[in-house]
Each structure stands twice: as structure tokens, then as C-alpha cells.
Amino acid sequence: PADRIIFIEARTGESQTINSELKVTNIFGQEVLNVELYEGKQSVDVSMLPAGIYLLRLSTEDQQSGQILIKE
């Protein structure tokens, strides 16, 4: 669970950092946050989101991954 800040890190298989995009959607599929990530590890402020369950989708040029966020 998170209440204010989450940390995101995107890397290639060779441990090089890459540019990526983080999209956060609510349980209704509505996009509530979209962040361009330019550094390997970056903090993302989620304090403005109401408590609930969200889907985090991290996209790079050739990969996508997802995680569930529980916002307190």
C-alpha cells in the first residue's frame, strides 16, 4: 500500500536505464495519471488520488508491465 509517493525504476536487460511512460487507471479503466519517466529511478506523487485500487502500466519502446497499487 502507498499513501503519497511511489518509486518506479525501468531498466533494460543490460542494466541501462530507459525512457518510459507510466499510466495509472482506476478500477473503471479511466486514466487518472500519466507520467513520462526519463530517469532510471523516479518518485511519483500519488497523494492527489483518492483511496482505492489502481492499475499501474509501465510502457517502454518494446515492453509493457503492470502492477496493482493500493492507495490508502
CSV table of N, CA and C in Angstrom, one decimal:
chain,number,residue,atom,x,y,z
A,1,PRO,N,0.8,-1.2,0.0
A,1,PRO,CA,0.0,0.0,0.0
A,1,PRO,C,0.9,1.3,0.0
A,2,ALA,N,0.3,2.3,-0.6
A,2,ALA,CA,1.0,3.6,-0.6
A,2,ALA,C,0.0,4.7,-0.3
A,3,ASP,N,0.6,5.8,0.2
A,3,ASP,CA,-0.3,6.9,0.5
A,3,ASP,C,0.1,8.2,-0.1
A,4,ARG,N,1.4,8.4,-0.4
A,4,ARG,CA,1.9,9.6,-1.0
A,4,ARG,C,2.8,9.4,-2.2
A,5,ILE,N,3.9,8.7,-2.1
A,5,ILE,CA,4.9,8.6,-3.1
A,5,ILE,C,5.1,7.1,-3.4
A,6,ILE,N,5.3,6.8,-4.7
A,6,ILE,CA,5.7,5.5,-5.2
A,6,ILE,C,7.0,5.7,-6.0
A,7,PHE,N,7.8,4.7,-6.0
A,7,PHE,CA,9.1,4.7,-6.8
A,7,PHE,C,9.0,3.7,-7.9
A,8,ILE,N,9.4,4.2,-9.1
A,8,ILE,CA,9.4,3.4,-10.3
A,8,ILE,C,10.8,3.4,-10.9
A,9,GLU,N,11.2,2.2,-11.3
A,9,GLU,CA,12.5,2.0,-12.0
A,9,GLU,C,12.4,1.1,-13.2
A,10,ALA,N,12.8,1.6,-14.3
A,10,ALA,CA,12.7,0.8,-15.6
A,10,ALA,C,14.2,0.6,-16.1
A,11,ARG,N,14.5,-0.6,-16.4
A,11,ARG,CA,15.8,-0.9,-16.9
A,11,ARG,C,15.7,-1.9,-18.1
A,12,THR,N,16.7,-1.9,-18.9
A,12,THR,CA,16.8,-2.9,-19.9
A,12,THR,C,17.5,-4.2,-19.4
A,13,GLY,N,17.6,-5.2,-20.1
A,13,GLY,CA,18.4,-6.4,-19.7
A,13,GLY,C,19.8,-6.1,-19.4
A,14,GLU,N,20.4,-5.1,-20.0
A,14,GLU,CA,21.8,-4.8,-19.8
A,14,GLU,C,22.0,-3.8,-18.7
A,15,SER,N,21.0,-3.6,-17.9
A,15,SER,CA,21.0,-2.7,-16.7
A,15,SER,C,21.2,-1.2,-17.1
A,16,GLN,N,20.8,-0.8,-18.3
A,16,GLN,CA,20.8,0.5,-18.7
A,16,GLN,C,19.4,1.1,-18.5
A,17,THR,N,19.4,2.4,-18.0
A,17,THR,CA,18.1,3.0,-17.8
A,17,THR,C,17.5,3.4,-19.2
A,18,ILE,N,16.2,3.4,-19.2
A,18,ILE,CA,15.5,3.7,-20.5
A,18,ILE,C,14.3,4.7,-20.2
A,19,ASN,N,13.9,5.4,-21.2
A,19,ASN,CA,12.7,6.3,-21.1
A,19,ASN,C,11.5,5.4,-21.1
A,20,SER,N,10.5,5.8,-20.3
A,20,SER,CA,9.2,5.0,-20.2
A,20,SER,C,8.1,5.9,-19.8
A,21,GLU,N,6.9,5.4,-19.9
A,21,GLU,CA,5.7,6.1,-19.6
A,21,GLU,C,4.9,5.3,-18.6
A,22,LEU,N,4.4,5.9,-17.5
A,22,LEU,CA,3.6,5.3,-16.5
A,22,LEU,C,2.2,5.8,-16.6
A,23,LYS,N,1.2,4.9,-16.8
A,23,LYS,CA,-0.2,5.3,-16.8
A,23,LYS,C,-0.8,4.6,-15.6
A,24,VAL,N,-1.6,5.4,-14.9
A,24,VAL,CA,-2.4,4.9,-13.8
A,24,VAL,C,-3.9,5.0,-14.1
A,25,THR,N,-4.6,3.9,-14.0
A,25,THR,CA,-6.0,3.9,-14.2
A,25,THR,C,-6.7,3.4,-13.0
A,26,ASN,N,-8.0,3.9,-12.8
A,26,ASN,CA,-8.8,3.4,-11.7
A,26,ASN,C,-9.5,2.1,-12.1
A,27,ILE,N,-10.3,1.6,-11.2
A,27,ILE,CA,-10.9,0.3,-11.4
A,27,ILE,C,-12.0,0.3,-12.5
A,28,PHE,N,-12.3,1.6,-13.0
A,28,PHE,CA,-13.3,1.7,-14.1
A,28,PHE,C,-12.6,1.9,-15.4
A,29,GLY,N,-11.3,1.8,-15.4
A,29,GLY,CA,-10.5,1.9,-16.6
A,29,GLY,C,-10.2,3.4,-17.0
A,30,GLN,N,-10.5,4.3,-16.2
A,30,GLN,CA,-10.3,5.7,-16.5
A,30,GLN,C,-8.8,6.1,-16.1
A,31,GLU,N,-8.1,6.7,-17.1
A,31,GLU,CA,-6.8,7.1,-16.8
A,31,GLU,C,-6.8,8.3,-15.8
A,32,VAL,N,-6.1,8.2,-14.7
A,32,VAL,CA,-6.1,9.3,-13.7
A,32,VAL,C,-4.8,9.9,-13.5
A,33,LEU,N,-3.7,9.3,-14.1
A,33,LEU,CA,-2.4,9.9,-14.1
A,33,LEU,C,-1.5,9.3,-15.2
A,34,ASN,N,-0.7,10.2,-15.8
A,34,ASN,CA,0.1,9.8,-16.9
A,34,ASN,C,1.5,10.6,-16.7
A,35,VAL,N,2.6,9.8,-16.5
A,35,VAL,CA,3.8,10.4,-16.2
A,35,VAL,C,4.9,9.9,-17.2
A,36,GLU,N,5.7,10.8,-17.8
A,36,GLU,CA,6.8,10.4,-18.6
A,36,GLU,C,8.0,10.2,-17.6
A,37,LEU,N,8.7,9.1,-17.7
A,37,LEU,CA,9.8,8.8,-16.8
A,37,LEU,C,11.1,8.9,-17.6
A,38,TYR,N,12.0,9.7,-17.3
A,38,TYR,CA,13.2,9.9,-18.0
A,38,TYR,C,14.5,9.5,-17.3
A,39,GLU,N,14.3,9.1,-16.0
A,39,GLU,CA,15.5,8.7,-15.2
A,39,GLU,C,15.2,7.2,-14.9
A,40,GLY,N,16.3,6.6,-14.5
A,40,GLY,CA,16.2,5.1,-14.2
A,40,GLY,C,15.2,4.9,-13.0
A,41,LYS,N,15.4,5.6,-11.9
A,41,LYS,CA,14.5,5.5,-10.8
A,41,LYS,C,13.9,6.9,-10.5
A,42,GLN,N,12.6,6.9,-10.4
A,42,GLN,CA,11.9,8.2,-10.2
A,42,GLN,C,10.8,8.0,-9.2
A,43,SER,N,10.6,9.1,-8.4
A,43,SER,CA,9.4,9.1,-7.5
A,43,SER,C,8.2,9.7,-8.2
A,44,VAL,N,7.1,9.2,-7.9
A,44,VAL,CA,5.8,9.6,-8.5
A,44,VAL,C,4.9,10.0,-7.3
A,45,ASP,N,4.4,11.2,-7.3
A,45,ASP,CA,3.5,11.6,-6.3
A,45,ASP,C,2.0,11.1,-6.6
A,46,VAL,N,1.5,10.3,-5.7
A,46,VAL,CA,0.1,9.8,-5.9
A,46,VAL,C,-0.8,10.3,-4.8
A,47,SER,N,-0.4,11.4,-4.1
A,47,SER,CA,-1.2,11.9,-2.9
A,47,SER,C,-2.5,12.5,-3.4
A,48,MET,N,-2.6,12.9,-4.6
A,48,MET,CA,-3.8,13.5,-5.1
A,48,MET,C,-4.9,12.5,-5.4
A,49,LEU,N,-4.6,11.2,-5.5
A,49,LEU,CA,-5.5,10.2,-5.8
A,49,LEU,C,-6.3,9.8,-4.6
A,50,PRO,N,-7.6,9.6,-4.7
A,50,PRO,CA,-8.4,9.1,-3.6
A,50,PRO,C,-8.0,7.7,-3.2
A,51,ALA,N,-8.3,7.2,-2.0
A,51,ALA,CA,-8.0,5.9,-1.6
A,51,ALA,C,-8.7,4.9,-2.5
A,52,GLY,N,-8.1,3.8,-2.9
A,52,GLY,CA,-8.7,2.8,-3.8
A,52,GLY,C,-7.6,1.9,-4.4
A,53,ILE,N,-8.1,1.2,-5.4
A,53,ILE,CA,-7.2,0.3,-6.1
A,53,ILE,C,-7.0,0.8,-7.5
A,54,TYR,N,-5.7,0.8,-8.0
A,54,TYR,CA,-5.4,1.3,-9.3
A,54,TYR,C,-4.5,0.3,-10.0
A,55,LEU,N,-4.5,0.4,-11.3
A,55,LEU,CA,-3.6,-0.4,-12.2
A,55,LEU,C,-2.5,0.5,-12.7
A,56,LEU,N,-1.2,0.1,-12.4
A,56,LEU,CA,-0.1,0.9,-13.0
A,56,LEU,C,0.4,0.1,-14.2
A,57,ARG,N,0.5,0.8,-15.3
A,57,ARG,CA,1.1,0.2,-16.5
A,57,ARG,C,2.3,1.0,-17.0
A,58,LEU,N,3.4,0.3,-17.0
A,58,LEU,CA,4.7,0.9,-17.4
A,58,LEU,C,5.0,0.4,-18.8
A,59,SER,N,5.2,1.4,-19.7
A,59,SER,CA,5.5,1.1,-21.1
A,59,SER,C,6.8,1.7,-21.5
A,60,THR,N,7.6,0.9,-22.2
A,60,THR,CA,8.8,1.3,-22.8
A,60,THR,C,8.7,1.1,-24.4
A,61,GLU,N,9.7,1.3,-25.1
A,61,GLU,CA,9.7,1.1,-26.6
A,61,GLU,C,9.2,-0.3,-26.9
A,62,ASP,N,9.6,-1.3,-26.2
A,62,ASP,CA,9.4,-2.6,-26.6
A,62,ASP,C,8.8,-3.5,-25.5
A,63,GLN,N,8.4,-3.0,-24.4
A,63,GLN,CA,7.9,-3.8,-23.3
A,63,GLN,C,6.8,-3.1,-22.5
A,64,GLN,N,5.9,-3.9,-21.9
A,64,GLN,CA,4.9,-3.3,-21.0
A,64,GLN,C,4.8,-4.2,-19.8
A,65,SER,N,4.6,-3.6,-18.7
A,65,SER,CA,4.4,-4.4,-17.4
A,65,SER,C,3.3,-3.7,-16.6
A,66,GLY,N,2.7,-4.4,-15.7
A,66,GLY,CA,1.6,-3.9,-14.9
A,66,GLY,C,1.7,-4.3,-13.5
A,67,GLN,N,1.2,-3.5,-12.6
A,67,GLN,CA,1.2,-3.7,-11.2
A,67,GLN,C,-0.1,-3.1,-10.6
A,68,ILE,N,-0.5,-3.7,-9.5
A,68,ILE,CA,-1.7,-3.1,-8.8
A,68,ILE,C,-1.1,-2.2,-7.7
A,69,LEU,N,-1.8,-1.0,-7.6
A,69,LEU,CA,-1.5,-0.1,-6.5
A,69,LEU,C,-2.7,0.0,-5.6
A,70,ILE,N,-2.4,-0.2,-4.3
A,70,ILE,CA,-3.5,0.0,-3.3
A,70,ILE,C,-3.1,1.3,-2.6
A,71,LYS,N,-4.0,2.3,-2.8
A,71,LYS,CA,-3.8,3.7,-2.3
A,71,LYS,C,-4.6,3.8,-1.0
A,72,GLU,N,-3.8,4.2,0.1
A,72,GLU,CA,-4.5,4.3,1.4
A,72,GLU,C,-5.0,5.7,1.5
